Coordinates of C-alpha atoms (C1' of nucleotides) in Angstrom, one line a residue:
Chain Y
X7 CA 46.7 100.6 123.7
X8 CA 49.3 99.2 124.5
X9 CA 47.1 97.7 125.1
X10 CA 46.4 97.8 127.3
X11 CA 43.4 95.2 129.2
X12 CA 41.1 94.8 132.1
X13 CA 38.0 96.9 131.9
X14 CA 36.6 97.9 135.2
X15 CA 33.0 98.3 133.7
X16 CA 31.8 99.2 137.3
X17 CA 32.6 102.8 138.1
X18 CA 31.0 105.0 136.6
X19 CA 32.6 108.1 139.2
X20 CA 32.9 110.7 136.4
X21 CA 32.4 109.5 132.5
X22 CA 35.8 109.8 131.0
X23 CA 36.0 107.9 128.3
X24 CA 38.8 105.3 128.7
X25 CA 40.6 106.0 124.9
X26 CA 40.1 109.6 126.3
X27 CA 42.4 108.9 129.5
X28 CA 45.0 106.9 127.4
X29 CA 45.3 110.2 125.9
X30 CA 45.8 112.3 128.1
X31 CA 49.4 111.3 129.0
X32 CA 50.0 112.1 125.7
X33 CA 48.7 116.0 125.7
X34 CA 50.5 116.4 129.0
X35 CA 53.6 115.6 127.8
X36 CA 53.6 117.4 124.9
X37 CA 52.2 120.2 127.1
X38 CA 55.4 119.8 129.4
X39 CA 57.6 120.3 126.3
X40 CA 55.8 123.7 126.0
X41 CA 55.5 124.5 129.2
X42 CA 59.8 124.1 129.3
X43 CA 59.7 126.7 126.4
X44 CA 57.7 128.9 128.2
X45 CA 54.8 128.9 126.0
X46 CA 51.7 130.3 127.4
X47 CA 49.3 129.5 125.5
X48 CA 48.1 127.3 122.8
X49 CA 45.5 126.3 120.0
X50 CA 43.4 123.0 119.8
X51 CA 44.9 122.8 116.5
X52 CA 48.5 123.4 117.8
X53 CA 48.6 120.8 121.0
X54 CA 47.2 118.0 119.0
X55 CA 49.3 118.2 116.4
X56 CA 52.1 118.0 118.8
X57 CA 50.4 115.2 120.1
X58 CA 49.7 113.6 117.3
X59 CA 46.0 113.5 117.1
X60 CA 43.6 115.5 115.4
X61 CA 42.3 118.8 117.0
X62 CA 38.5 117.7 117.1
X63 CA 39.4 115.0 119.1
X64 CA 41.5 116.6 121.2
X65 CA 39.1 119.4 121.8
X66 CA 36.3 116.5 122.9
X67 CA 38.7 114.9 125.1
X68 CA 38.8 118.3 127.2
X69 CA 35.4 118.7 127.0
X70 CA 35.1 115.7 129.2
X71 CA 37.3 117.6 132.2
X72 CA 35.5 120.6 132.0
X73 CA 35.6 123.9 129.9
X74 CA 39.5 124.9 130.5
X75 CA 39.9 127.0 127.4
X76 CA 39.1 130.4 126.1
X77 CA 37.9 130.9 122.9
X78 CA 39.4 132.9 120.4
X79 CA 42.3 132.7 121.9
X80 CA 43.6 128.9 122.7
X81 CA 44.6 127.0 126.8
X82 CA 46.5 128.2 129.1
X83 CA 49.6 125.7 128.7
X84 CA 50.5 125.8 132.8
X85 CA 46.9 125.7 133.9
X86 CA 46.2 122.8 131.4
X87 CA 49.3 121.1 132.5
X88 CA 47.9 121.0 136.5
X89 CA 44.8 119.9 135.4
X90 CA 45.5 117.0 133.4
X91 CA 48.1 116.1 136.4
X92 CA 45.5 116.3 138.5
X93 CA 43.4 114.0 136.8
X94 CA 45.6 111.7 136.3
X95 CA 46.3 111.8 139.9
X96 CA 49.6 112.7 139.3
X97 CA 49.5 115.7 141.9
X98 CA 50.3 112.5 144.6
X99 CA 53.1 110.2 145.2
X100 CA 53.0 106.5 143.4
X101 CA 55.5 104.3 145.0
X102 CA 55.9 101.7 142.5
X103 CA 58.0 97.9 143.2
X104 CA 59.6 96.5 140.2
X105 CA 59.4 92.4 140.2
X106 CA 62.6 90.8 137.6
X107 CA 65.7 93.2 137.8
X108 CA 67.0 91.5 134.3
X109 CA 67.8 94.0 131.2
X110 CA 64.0 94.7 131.0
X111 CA 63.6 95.9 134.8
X112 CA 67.1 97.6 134.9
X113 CA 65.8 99.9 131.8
X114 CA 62.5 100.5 133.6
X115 CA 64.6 100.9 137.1
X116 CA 66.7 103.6 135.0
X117 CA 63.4 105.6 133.1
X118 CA 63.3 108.9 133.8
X119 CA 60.0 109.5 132.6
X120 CA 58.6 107.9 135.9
X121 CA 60.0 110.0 138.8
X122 CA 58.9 112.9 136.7
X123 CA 55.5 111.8 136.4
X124 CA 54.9 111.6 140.5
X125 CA 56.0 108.0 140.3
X126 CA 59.0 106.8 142.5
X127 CA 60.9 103.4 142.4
X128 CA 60.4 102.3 145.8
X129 CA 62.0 99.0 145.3
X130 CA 63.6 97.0 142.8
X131 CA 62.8 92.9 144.1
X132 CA 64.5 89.7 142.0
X133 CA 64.7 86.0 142.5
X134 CA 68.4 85.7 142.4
X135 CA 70.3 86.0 145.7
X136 CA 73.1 86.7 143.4
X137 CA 71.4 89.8 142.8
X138 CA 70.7 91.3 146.1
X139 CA 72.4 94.3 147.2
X140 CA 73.6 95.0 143.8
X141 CA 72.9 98.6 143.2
X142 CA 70.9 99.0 139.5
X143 CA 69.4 102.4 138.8
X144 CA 71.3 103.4 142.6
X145 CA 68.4 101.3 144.4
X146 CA 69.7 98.3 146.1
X147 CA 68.4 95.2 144.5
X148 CA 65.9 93.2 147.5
X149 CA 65.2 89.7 147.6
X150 CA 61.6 88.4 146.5
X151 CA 61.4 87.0 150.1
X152 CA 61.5 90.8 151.2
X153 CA 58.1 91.0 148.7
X154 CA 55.8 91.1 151.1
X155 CA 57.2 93.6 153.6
X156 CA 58.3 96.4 150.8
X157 CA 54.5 96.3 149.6
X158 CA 53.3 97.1 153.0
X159 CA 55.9 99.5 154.8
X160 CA 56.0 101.7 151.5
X161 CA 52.0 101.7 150.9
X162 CA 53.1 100.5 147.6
X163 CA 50.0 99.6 145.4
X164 CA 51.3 99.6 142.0
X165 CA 53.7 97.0 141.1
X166 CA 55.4 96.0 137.8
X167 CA 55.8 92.8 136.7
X168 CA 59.2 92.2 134.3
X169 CA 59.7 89.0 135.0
X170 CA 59.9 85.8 133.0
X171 CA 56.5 84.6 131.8
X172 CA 56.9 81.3 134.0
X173 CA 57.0 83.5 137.4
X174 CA 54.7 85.9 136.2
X175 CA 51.2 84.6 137.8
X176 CA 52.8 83.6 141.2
X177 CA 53.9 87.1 141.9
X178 CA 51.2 88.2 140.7
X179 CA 49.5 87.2 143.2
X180 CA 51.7 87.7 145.8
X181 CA 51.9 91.6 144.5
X182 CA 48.1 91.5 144.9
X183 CA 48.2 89.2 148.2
X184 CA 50.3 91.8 149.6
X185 CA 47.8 94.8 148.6
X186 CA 49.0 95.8 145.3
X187 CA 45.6 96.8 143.2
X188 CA 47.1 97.8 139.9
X189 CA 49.8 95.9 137.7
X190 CA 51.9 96.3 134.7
X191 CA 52.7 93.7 133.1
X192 CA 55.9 92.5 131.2
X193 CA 55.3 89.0 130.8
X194 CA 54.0 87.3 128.1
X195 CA 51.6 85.5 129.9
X196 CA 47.8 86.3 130.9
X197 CA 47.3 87.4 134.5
X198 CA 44.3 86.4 136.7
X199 CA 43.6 88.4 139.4
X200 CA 40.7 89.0 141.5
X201 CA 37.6 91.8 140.8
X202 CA 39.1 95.2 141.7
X203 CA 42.7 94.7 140.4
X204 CA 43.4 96.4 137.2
X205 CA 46.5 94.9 135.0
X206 CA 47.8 96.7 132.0
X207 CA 50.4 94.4 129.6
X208 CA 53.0 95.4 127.2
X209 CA 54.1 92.7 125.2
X210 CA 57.3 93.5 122.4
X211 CA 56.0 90.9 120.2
X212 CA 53.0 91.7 120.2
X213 CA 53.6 94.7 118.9
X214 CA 55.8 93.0 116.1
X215 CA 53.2 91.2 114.9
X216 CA 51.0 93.5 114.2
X217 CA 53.4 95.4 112.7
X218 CA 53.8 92.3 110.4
X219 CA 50.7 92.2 109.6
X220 CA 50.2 95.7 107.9
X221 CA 53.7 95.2 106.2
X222 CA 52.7 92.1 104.9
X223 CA 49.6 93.6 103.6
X224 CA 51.7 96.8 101.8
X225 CA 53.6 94.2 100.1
X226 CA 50.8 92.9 98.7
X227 CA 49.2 95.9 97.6
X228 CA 52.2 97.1 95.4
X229 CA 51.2 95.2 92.6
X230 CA 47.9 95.5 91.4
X231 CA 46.4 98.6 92.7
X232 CA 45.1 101.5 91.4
X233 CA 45.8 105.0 92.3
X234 CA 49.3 106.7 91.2
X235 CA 48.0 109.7 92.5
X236 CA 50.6 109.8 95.4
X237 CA 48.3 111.2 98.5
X238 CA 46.3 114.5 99.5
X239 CA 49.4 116.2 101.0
X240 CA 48.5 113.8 104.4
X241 CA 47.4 115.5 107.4
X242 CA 50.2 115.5 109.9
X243 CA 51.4 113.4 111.6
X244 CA 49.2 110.8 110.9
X245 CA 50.1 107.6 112.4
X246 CA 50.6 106.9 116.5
X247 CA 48.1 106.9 119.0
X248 CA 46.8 105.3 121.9
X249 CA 44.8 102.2 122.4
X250 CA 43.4 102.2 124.8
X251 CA 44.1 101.8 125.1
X252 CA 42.2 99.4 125.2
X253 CA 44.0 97.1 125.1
X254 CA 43.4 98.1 122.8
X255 CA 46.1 100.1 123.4
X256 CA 48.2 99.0 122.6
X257 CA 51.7 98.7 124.2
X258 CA 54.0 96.3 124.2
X259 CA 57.7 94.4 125.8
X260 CA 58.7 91.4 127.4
X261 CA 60.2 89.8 130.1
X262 CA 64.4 89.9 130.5
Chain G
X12 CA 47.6 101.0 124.1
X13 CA 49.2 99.9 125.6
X14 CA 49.2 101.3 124.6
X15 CA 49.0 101.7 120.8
X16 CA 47.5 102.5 117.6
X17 CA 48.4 103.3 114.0
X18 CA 46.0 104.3 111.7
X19 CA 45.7 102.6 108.8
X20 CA 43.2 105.0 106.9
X21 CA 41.7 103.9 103.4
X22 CA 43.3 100.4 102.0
X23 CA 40.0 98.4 102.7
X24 CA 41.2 95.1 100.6
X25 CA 40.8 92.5 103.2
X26 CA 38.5 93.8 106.0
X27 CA 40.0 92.3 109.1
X28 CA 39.0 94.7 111.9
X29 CA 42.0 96.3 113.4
X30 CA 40.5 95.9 117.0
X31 CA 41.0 92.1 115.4
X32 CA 44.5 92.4 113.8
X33 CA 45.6 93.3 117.1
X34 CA 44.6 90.1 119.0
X35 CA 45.7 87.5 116.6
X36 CA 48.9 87.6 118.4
X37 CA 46.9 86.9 122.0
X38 CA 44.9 83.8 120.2
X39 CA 48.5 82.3 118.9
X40 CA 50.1 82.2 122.1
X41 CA 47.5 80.7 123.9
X42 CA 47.5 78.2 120.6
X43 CA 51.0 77.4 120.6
X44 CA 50.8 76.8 124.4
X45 CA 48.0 74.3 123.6
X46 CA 50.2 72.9 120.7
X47 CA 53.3 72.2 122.9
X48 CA 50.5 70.4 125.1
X49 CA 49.8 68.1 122.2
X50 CA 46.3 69.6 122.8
X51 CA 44.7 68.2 119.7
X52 CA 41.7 70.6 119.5
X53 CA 40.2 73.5 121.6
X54 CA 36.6 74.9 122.1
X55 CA 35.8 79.1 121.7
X56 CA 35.0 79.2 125.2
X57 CA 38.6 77.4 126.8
X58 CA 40.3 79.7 124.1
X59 CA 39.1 82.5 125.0
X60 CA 39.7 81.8 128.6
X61 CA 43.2 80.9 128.0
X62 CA 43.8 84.5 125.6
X63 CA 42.0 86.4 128.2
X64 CA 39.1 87.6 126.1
X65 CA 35.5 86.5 125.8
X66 CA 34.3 84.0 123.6
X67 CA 32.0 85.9 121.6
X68 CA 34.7 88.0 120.9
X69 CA 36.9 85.2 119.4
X70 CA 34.5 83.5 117.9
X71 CA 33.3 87.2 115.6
X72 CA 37.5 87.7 115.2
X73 CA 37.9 84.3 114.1
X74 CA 35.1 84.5 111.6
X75 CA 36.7 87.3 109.7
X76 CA 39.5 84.8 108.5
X77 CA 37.1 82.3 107.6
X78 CA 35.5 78.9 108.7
X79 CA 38.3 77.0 110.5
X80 CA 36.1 75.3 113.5
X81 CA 33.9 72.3 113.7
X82 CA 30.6 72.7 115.2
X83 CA 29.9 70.7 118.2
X84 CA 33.2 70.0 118.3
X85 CA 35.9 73.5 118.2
X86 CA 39.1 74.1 116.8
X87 CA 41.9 72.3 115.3
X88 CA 44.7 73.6 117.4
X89 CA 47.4 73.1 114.7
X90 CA 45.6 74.2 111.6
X91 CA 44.3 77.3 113.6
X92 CA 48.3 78.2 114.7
X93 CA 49.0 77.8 110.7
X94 CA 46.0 79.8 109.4
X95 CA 46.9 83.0 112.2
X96 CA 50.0 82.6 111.5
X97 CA 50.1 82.8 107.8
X98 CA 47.0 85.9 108.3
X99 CA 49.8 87.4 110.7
X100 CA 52.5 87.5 108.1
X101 CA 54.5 85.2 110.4
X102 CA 55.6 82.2 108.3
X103 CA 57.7 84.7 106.2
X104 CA 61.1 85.6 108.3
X105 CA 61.3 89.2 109.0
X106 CA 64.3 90.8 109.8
X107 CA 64.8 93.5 112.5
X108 CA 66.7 96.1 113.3
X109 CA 67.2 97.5 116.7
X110 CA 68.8 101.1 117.3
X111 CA 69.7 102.4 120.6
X112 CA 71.3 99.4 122.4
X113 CA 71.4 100.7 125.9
X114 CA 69.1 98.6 128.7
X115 CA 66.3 98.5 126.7
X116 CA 67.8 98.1 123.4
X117 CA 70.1 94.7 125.1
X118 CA 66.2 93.8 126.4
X119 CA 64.8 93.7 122.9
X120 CA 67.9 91.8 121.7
X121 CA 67.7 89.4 124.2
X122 CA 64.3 88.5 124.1
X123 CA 63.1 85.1 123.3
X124 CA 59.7 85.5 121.8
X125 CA 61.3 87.3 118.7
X126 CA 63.0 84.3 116.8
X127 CA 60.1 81.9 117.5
X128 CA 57.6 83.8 115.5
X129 CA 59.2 85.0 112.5
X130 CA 61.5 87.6 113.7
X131 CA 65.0 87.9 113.3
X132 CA 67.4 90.2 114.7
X133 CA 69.2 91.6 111.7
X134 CA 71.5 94.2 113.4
X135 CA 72.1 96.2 116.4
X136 CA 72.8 99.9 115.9
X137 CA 74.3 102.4 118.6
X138 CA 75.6 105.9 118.0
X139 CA 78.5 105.7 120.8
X140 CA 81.5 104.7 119.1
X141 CA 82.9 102.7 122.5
X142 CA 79.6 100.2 122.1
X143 CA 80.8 99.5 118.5
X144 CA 81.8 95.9 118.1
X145 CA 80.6 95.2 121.5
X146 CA 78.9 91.8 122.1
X147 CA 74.8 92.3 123.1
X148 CA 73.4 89.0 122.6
X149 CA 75.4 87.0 120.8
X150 CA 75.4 90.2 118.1
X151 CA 78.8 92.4 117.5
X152 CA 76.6 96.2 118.0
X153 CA 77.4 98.1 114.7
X154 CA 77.8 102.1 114.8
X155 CA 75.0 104.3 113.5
X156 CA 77.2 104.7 110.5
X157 CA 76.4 101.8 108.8
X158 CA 72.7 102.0 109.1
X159 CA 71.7 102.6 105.7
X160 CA 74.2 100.1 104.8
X161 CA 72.5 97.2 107.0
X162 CA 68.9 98.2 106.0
X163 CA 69.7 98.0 102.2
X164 CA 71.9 94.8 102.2
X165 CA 69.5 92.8 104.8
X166 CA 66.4 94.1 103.2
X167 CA 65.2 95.3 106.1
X168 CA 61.3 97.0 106.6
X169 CA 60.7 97.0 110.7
X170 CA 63.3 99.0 112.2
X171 CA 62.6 99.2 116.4
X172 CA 63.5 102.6 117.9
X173 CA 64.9 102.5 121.4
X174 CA 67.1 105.5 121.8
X175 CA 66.7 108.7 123.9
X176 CA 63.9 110.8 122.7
X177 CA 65.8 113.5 121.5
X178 CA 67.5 111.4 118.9
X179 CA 64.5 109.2 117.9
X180 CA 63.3 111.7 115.0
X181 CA 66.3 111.7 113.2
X182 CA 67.1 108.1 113.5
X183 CA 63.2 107.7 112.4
X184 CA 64.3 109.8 109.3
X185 CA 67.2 107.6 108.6
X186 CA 65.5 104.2 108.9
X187 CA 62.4 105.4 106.7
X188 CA 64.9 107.1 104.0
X189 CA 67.1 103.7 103.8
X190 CA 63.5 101.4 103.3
X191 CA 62.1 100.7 106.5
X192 CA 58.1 101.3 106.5
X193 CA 57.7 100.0 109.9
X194 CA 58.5 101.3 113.1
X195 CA 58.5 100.4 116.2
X196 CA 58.9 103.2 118.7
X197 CA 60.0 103.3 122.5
X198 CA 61.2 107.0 122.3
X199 CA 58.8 108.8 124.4
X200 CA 58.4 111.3 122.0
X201 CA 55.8 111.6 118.6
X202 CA 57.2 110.4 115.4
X203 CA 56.5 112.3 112.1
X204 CA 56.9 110.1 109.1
X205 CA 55.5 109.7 105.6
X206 CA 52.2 108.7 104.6
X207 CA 52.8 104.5 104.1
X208 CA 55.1 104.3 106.7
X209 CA 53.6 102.5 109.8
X210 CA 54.5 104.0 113.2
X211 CA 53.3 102.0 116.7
X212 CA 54.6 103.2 120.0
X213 CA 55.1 101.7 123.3
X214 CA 55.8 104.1 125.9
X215 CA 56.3 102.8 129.8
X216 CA 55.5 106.1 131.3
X217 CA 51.9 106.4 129.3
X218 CA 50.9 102.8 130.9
X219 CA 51.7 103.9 134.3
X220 CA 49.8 107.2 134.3
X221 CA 46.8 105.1 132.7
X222 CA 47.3 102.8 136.0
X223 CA 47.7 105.3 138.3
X224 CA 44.3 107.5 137.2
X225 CA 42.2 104.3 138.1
X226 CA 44.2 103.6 141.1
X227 CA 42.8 107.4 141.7
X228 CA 39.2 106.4 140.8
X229 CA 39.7 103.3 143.5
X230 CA 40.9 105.1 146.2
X231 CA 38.1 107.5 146.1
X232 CA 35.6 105.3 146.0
X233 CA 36.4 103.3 149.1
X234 CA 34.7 105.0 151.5
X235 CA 31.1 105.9 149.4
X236 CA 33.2 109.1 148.8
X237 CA 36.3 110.5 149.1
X238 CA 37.4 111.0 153.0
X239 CA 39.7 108.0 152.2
X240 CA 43.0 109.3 152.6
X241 CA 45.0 109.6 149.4
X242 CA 43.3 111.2 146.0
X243 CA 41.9 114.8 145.8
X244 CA 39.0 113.7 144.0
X245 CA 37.7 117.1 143.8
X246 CA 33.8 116.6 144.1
X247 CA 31.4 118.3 142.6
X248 CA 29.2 120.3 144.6
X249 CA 30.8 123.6 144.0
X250 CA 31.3 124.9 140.7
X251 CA 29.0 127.2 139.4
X252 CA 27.1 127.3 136.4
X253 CA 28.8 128.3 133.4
X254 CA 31.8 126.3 134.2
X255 CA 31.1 122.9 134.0
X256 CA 34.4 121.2 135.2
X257 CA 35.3 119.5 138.2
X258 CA 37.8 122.4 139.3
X259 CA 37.8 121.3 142.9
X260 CA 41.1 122.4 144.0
X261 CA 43.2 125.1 144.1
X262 CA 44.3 125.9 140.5
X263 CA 47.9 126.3 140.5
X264 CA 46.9 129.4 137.6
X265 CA 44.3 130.4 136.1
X266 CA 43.3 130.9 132.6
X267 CA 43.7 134.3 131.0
Chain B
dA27 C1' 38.0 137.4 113.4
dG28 C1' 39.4 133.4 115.8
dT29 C1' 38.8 129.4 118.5
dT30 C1' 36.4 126.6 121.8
dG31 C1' 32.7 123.4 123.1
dT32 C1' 29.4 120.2 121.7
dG33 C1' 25.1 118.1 119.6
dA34 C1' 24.5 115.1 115.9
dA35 C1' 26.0 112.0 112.4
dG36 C1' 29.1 108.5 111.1
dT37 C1' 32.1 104.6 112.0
dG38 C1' 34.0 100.9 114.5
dT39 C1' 33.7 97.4 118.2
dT40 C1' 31.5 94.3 121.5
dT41 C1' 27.9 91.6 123.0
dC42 C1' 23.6 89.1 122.5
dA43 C1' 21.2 85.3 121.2
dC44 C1' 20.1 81.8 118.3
dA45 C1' 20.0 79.3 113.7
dG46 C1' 22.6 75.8 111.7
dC47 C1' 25.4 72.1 111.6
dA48 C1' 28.5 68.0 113.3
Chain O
dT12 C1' 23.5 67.5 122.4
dG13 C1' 27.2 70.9 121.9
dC14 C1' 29.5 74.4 119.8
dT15 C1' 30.4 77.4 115.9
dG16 C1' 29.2 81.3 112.9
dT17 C1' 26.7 85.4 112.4
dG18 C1' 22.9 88.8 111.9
dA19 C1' 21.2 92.3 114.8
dA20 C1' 21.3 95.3 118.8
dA21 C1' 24.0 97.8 121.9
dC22 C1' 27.7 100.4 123.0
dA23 C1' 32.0 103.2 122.3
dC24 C1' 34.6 106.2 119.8
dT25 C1' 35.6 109.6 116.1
dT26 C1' 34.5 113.2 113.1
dC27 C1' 31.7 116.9 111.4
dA28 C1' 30.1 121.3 111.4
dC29 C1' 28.5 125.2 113.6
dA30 C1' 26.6 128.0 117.5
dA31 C1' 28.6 130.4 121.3
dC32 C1' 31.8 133.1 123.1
dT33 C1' 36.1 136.2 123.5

DNA sequence: AGTTGTGAAGTGTTTCACAGCA
DNA sequence: TGCTGTGAAACACTTCACAACT
């Protein structure tokens, strides 16, 4: 998952799967795209490959929110769209605090994806005095001395970390200090925080590497393989997916 | 997932796990921290603390590469960094390409970790004529003209896509058409690409949602049940046989 | 006829727990 | 004694394949 980290092995609530919930985002945006064409309905085998998965999977992952299709005849795009939302717990407001306003936070400051998605920039905090006031994204730039206040007058308890990976763990746990119980992480450093906290990390090179690693691997395989046979006219799209996430999914960024 | 996958279907040559592939990069940052320590050797458990994983875990990962500790004793800190390293692909120099060069893109270029493990950034690419020449990181941004140019000439094969999603596609379709078999993408969007060609996605909105469905779960749980302010949390109860979902709340519409 | 929903089988990953070695 | 390396067990996730329903 990006991947994504921190299992909160506790809670069993309702059994979704977590690679099933680092999913969903994915149907619901490609269920948005429909829904903006006014497309009413849709197949198993139609959403996922939008989405990039296979159907079977896609039609298990629904299975875990309940029985939202008809059979013969597909989902209702709009209905599916409200429920995943829901979910998701996207139907409410997430004020969200962005920590490190460098190129990293000013592209996350600027992502339309987010105020979209029920989450609103509620403040954009940075170490440099130089910085505050400056308007990035049209949200004043705070202080880090404000930190504490922003958290607690906005309700704020999701907070994203783009800092440098030196003042990553000490806002860390001022973020969490301050009531923040869910962080995304930037910083190419490991976060500890306290039971009940969940952290998600992106890390570019992490990413890279990987990346590396396959290519590396292709390069060897030129020479010296078998098979001419050039592939069984591959499924769609193949590739992408999710991590779960787990950390799985994986993700991936740094600090500016 | 973060948030990310890539399958990688048949090619079994080496068997390194990808749960594993994807963590080597976590175990070599601790390690290089440790090595600018002058840390001479490190123990499974102190590791695993540092890379935020369990030792068990490490311990399986590293035995898929082979035999590099020393019982009673642990790991050679130096010879470990080599071994991942070389397993990684990373003491071969890799050159990069970044397209899109707006916050994100200038984030990517100015990013540290790249250089340091093997990365280099080859070329910058923007399709808006003004950015054209334009300094972003000590790098003179070259028009989306001369793409295939700069992928043939530098021998590039990990292209980083970082443009609007409505352009990422056909930029994908360029890159994989002059070489690249890599990609990294930060288009929020699904990439379709040939079988052989390597796609892993990092997409900031997917993380948050993934954050913002456990904050739900949290918030809920609270109180024994929901009562806590925030979070619909639609309980069972209800429902009737025959539909087995949660379906608490008002449906926005139904299904035909 | 067409498509969902899901048990069951298959595959991959994590954790356990301890034998084996320094 | 201390710590690695690893079978075996437990768990998680994916895929198959088909009954159930429209």
């Amino acid at each position: 998952m990006a991947t994504g980290r921190t299992h909160r092995p506790a809670t069993r609530s309702r059994g979704i799967p977590e690679a099933t919930v680092a999913r969903l985002p994915l149907y619901l945006r490609a269920l948005t795209a429909l829904s903006e064409r006014s497309v009413p309905t849709v197949s198993s085998e139609e959403l996922a490959a939008a989405a990039g998965v296979n159907s079977a999977k896609l039609r298990k992952d629904f299975s875990y929110l309940g029985s939202y299709g008809t059979r013969g005849v597909g989902y209702d795009v709009e209905y599916l769209v409200y429920q995943i939302s829901r979910e998701l717990g996207l139907t409410q407001d997430w004020p969200v605090v962005i920590v490190g306003i460098g190129n990293l936070g000013a592209a996350l400051a600027n992502y339309g994806g987010f105020a979209s998605r029920g989450f609103r920039v509620a403040a954009l905090i940075d170490a440099d005095p130089a910085m505050a006031g400056k308007p990035v994204a049209g949200i004043a730039v705070q202080h880090t001395d404000e930190l504490e206040h922003i958290i607690e007058d906005n309700g704020v308890s999701i907070g994203v970390i783009a800092t440098p990976a030196g003042a990553a763990q000490q806002v860390c746990e001022r973020l969490v200090a301050a009531g923040v119980t869910s962080i995304l992480n930037f910083a190419p450093t490991v976060l500890s925080v306290p039971d009940g906290v969940d952290v998600r990390k992106v890390d570019l090179s992490i990413e890279l590497q990987i990346l590396a690693f396959h290519e590396q691997r292709k390069a060897g395989e030129e020479t010296g393989h078998e098979s001419a046979a050039p592939a069984p006219v591959a499924d769609a799209g193949a590739v992408e997916a999710g991590r779960k996430g787990p950390d799985g999914d994986v993700p991936a960024v740094m600090p500016a």
